[in-house]
PDB file of C-alpha atoms in Angstrom:
ATOM      1  CA  MET M 299      12.362 -19.839  70.854  1.00 81.00           C
ATOM      2  CA  LEU M 300       9.771 -17.420  70.609  1.00 79.00           C
ATOM      3  CA  GLU M 301      11.978 -14.485  68.835  1.00 87.00           C
ATOM      4  CA  GLN M 302      12.625 -17.875  66.047  1.00 89.00           C
ATOM      5  CA  THR M 303       8.723 -18.911  66.113  1.00 89.00           C
ATOM      6  CA  SER M 304       8.141 -14.752  65.402  1.00 88.00           C
ATOM      7  CA  ARG M 305      10.707 -14.685  62.932  1.00 91.00           C
ATOM      8  CA  ARG M 306       9.021 -17.625  60.727  1.00 92.00           C
ATOM      9  CA  ARG M 307       6.391 -15.967  61.121  1.00 91.00           C
ATOM     10  CA  LEU M 308       7.002 -12.858  59.704  1.00 91.00           C
ATOM     11  CA  ASP M 309       9.128 -14.636  57.187  1.00 92.00           C
ATOM     12  CA  THR M 310       6.142 -17.119  55.862  1.00 93.00           C
ATOM     13  CA  ALA M 311       4.098 -13.705  56.349  1.00 93.00           C
ATOM     14  CA  HIS M 312       6.580 -12.033  53.348  1.00 94.00           C
ATOM     15  CA  ASN M 313       6.361 -15.504  51.223  1.00 94.00           C
ATOM     16  CA  ILE M 314       3.027 -14.718  51.507  1.00 94.00           C
ATOM     17  CA  GLU M 315       2.688 -11.206  50.646  1.00 94.00           C
ATOM     18  CA  LYS M 316       4.993 -11.830  47.308  1.00 95.00           C
ATOM     19  CA  GLU M 317       3.114 -14.558  46.398  1.00 95.00           C
ATOM     20  CA  ILE M 318       0.163 -12.498  46.379  1.00 95.00           C
ATOM     21  CA  GLY M 319       2.098  -9.872  44.364  1.00 95.00           C
ATOM     22  CA  LYS M 320       2.796 -12.611  41.654  1.00 96.00           C
ATOM     23  CA  LEU M 321      -0.903 -13.769  41.759  1.00 95.00           C
ATOM     24  CA  GLY M 322      -1.787  -9.948  41.035  1.00 94.00           C
ATOM     25  CA  GLU M 323       0.904  -9.842  38.224  1.00 96.00           C
ATOM     26  CA  VAL M 324      -0.688 -13.159  36.774  1.00 96.00           C
ATOM     27  CA  PHE M 325      -4.655 -11.709  36.796  1.00 94.00           C
ATOM     28  CA  SER M 326      -3.102  -8.216  35.707  1.00 94.00           C
ATOM     29  CA  ARG M 327      -1.710 -10.409  32.279  1.00 95.00           C
ATOM     30  CA  PHE M 328      -4.843 -12.645  32.096  1.00 94.00           C
ATOM     31  CA  SER M 329      -7.058  -9.347  32.123  1.00 93.00           C
ATOM     32  CA  SER M 330      -4.844  -7.804  29.128  1.00 92.00           C
ATOM     33  CA  LEU M 331      -5.335 -11.114  27.195  1.00 92.00           C
ATOM     34  CA  VAL M 332      -8.888 -11.554  27.580  1.00 92.00           C
ATOM     35  CA  ALA M 333      -9.354  -7.859  26.498  1.00 90.00           C
ATOM     36  CA  GLN M 334      -7.173  -8.592  23.747  1.00 90.00           C
ATOM     37  CA  GLN M 335      -8.935 -11.470  22.641  1.00 91.00           C
ATOM     38  CA  ALA M 336     -12.282  -9.521  23.273  1.00 90.00           C
ATOM     39  CA  GLU M 337     -10.762  -7.342  20.652  1.00 88.00           C
ATOM     40  CA  VAL M 338     -10.028 -10.694  18.196  1.00 90.00           C
ATOM     41  CA  VAL M 339     -13.654 -11.795  18.744  1.00 91.00           C
ATOM     42  CA  GLU M 340     -15.170  -8.281  17.723  1.00 91.00           C
ATOM     43  CA  ARG M 341     -13.424  -8.538  14.550  1.00 92.00           C
ATOM     44  CA  LEU M 342     -13.973 -11.878  14.144  1.00 92.00           C
ATOM     45  CA  ASP M 343     -17.807 -11.463  14.664  1.00 92.00           C
ATOM     46  CA  ASP M 344     -17.801  -8.325  12.285  1.00 93.00           C
ATOM     47  CA  ASP M 345     -15.971 -10.154   9.491  1.00 94.00           C
ATOM     48  CA  VAL M 346     -18.445 -13.038   9.708  1.00 95.00           C
ATOM     49  CA  GLU M 347     -21.523 -10.805   9.778  1.00 94.00           C
ATOM     50  CA  GLY M 348     -20.123  -9.081   6.439  1.00 94.00           C
ATOM     51  CA  ALA M 349     -18.852 -12.656   4.710  1.00 96.00           C
ATOM     52  CA  LEU M 350     -22.921 -13.762   5.089  1.00 95.00           C
ATOM     53  CA  GLY M 351     -23.647 -10.311   3.737  1.00 95.00           C
ATOM     54  CA  GLU M 352     -21.844 -11.045   0.950  1.00 96.00           C
ATOM     55  CA  VAL M 353     -22.694 -14.703   0.596  1.00 97.00           C
ATOM     56  CA  GLU M 354     -26.622 -13.601   0.422  1.00 97.00           C
ATOM     57  CA  MET M 355     -25.693 -11.144  -2.100  1.00 97.00           C
ATOM     58  CA  GLY M 356     -24.134 -13.989  -4.408  1.00 96.00           C
ATOM     59  CA  HIS M 357     -26.981 -16.827  -3.526  1.00 97.00           C
ATOM     60  CA  ALA M 358     -29.260 -13.798  -4.759  1.00 97.00           C
ATOM     61  CA  GLU M 359     -26.994 -13.374  -7.995  1.00 96.00           C
ATOM     62  CA  LEU M 360     -27.025 -17.031  -7.962  1.00 96.00           C
ATOM     63  CA  LEU M 361     -30.716 -17.336  -8.446  1.00 95.00           C
ATOM     64  CA  LYS M 362     -31.071 -14.222 -11.052  1.00 94.00           C
ATOM     65  CA  ALA M 363     -28.703 -15.832 -13.053  1.00 91.00           C
ATOM     66  CA  GLN M 364     -30.275 -19.468 -13.156  1.00 90.00           C
ATOM     67  CA  GLU M 365     -33.617 -17.391 -13.890  1.00 87.00           C
ATOM     68  CA  VAL M 366     -32.290 -15.542 -17.486  1.00 86.00           C
ATOM     69  CA  LEU M 367     -30.551 -18.923 -18.454  1.00 82.00           C
ATOM     70  CA  ARG M 368     -34.059 -20.885 -17.784  1.00 82.00           C
ATOM     71  CA  GLY M 369     -35.559 -17.635 -20.302  1.00 78.00           C
ATOM     72  CA  ASN M 370     -32.648 -18.613 -22.938  1.00 80.00           C
ATOM     73  CA  ARG M 371     -32.557 -21.975 -22.871  1.00 80.00           C
ATOM     74  CA  ALA M 372     -36.779 -21.679 -23.521  1.00 80.00           C
ATOM     75  CA  LEU M 373     -35.977 -19.546 -26.612  1.00 84.00           C
ATOM     76  CA  PHE M 374     -32.872 -21.850 -27.807  1.00 85.00           C
ATOM     77  CA  LEU M 375     -35.691 -24.465 -27.915  1.00 87.00           C
ATOM     78  CA  LYS M 376     -38.312 -22.092 -29.831  1.00 88.00           C
ATOM     79  CA  VAL M 377     -35.497 -21.109 -32.323  1.00 89.00           C
ATOM     80  CA  PHE M 378     -34.490 -24.848 -32.577  1.00 90.00           C
ATOM     81  CA  ALA M 379     -37.956 -25.852 -33.354  1.00 92.00           C
ATOM     82  CA  VAL M 380     -38.584 -23.097 -36.255  1.00 93.00           C
ATOM     83  CA  LEU M 381     -35.116 -24.249 -37.797  1.00 92.00           C
ATOM     84  CA  ILE M 382     -36.575 -28.019 -37.601  1.00 92.00           C
ATOM     85  CA  ALA M 383     -39.907 -27.117 -39.082  1.00 92.00           C
ATOM     86  CA  LEU M 384     -38.242 -24.791 -41.455  1.00 91.00           C
ATOM     87  CA  ILE M 385     -35.438 -27.419 -42.887  1.00 90.00           C
ATOM     88  CA  VAL M 386     -38.749 -29.816 -43.066  1.00 90.00           C
ATOM     89  CA  LEU M 387     -40.703 -27.461 -45.184  1.00 87.00           C
ATOM     90  CA  PHE M 388     -37.663 -27.082 -47.539  1.00 87.00           C
ATOM     91  CA  VAL M 389     -37.174 -30.685 -47.719  1.00 88.00           C
ATOM     92  CA  LEU M 390     -40.446 -31.684 -48.814  1.00 83.00           C
ATOM     93  CA  PHE M 391     -41.000 -28.747 -51.011  1.00 74.00           C
TER      94      PHE M 391
END
């Protein structure tokens, strides 16, 4: 009886040891996956920062283009007004 109890306890201890070993493997794999994900997150962060810089430069270029168009629009209106004035002068005289 005492021997059977000792044998069961020993078997239980071996099973616990195996489960702890498996748990160690799981934690090791989990640690590896976390490290890989950290690299991916770093790359994503770098890409987002790069994209933000590109968007800001694009926005600045669009603002410049808008100013050029506004200047061209004013010039176009002035030229059109001069042409209308010349046409009116030719028609009247």
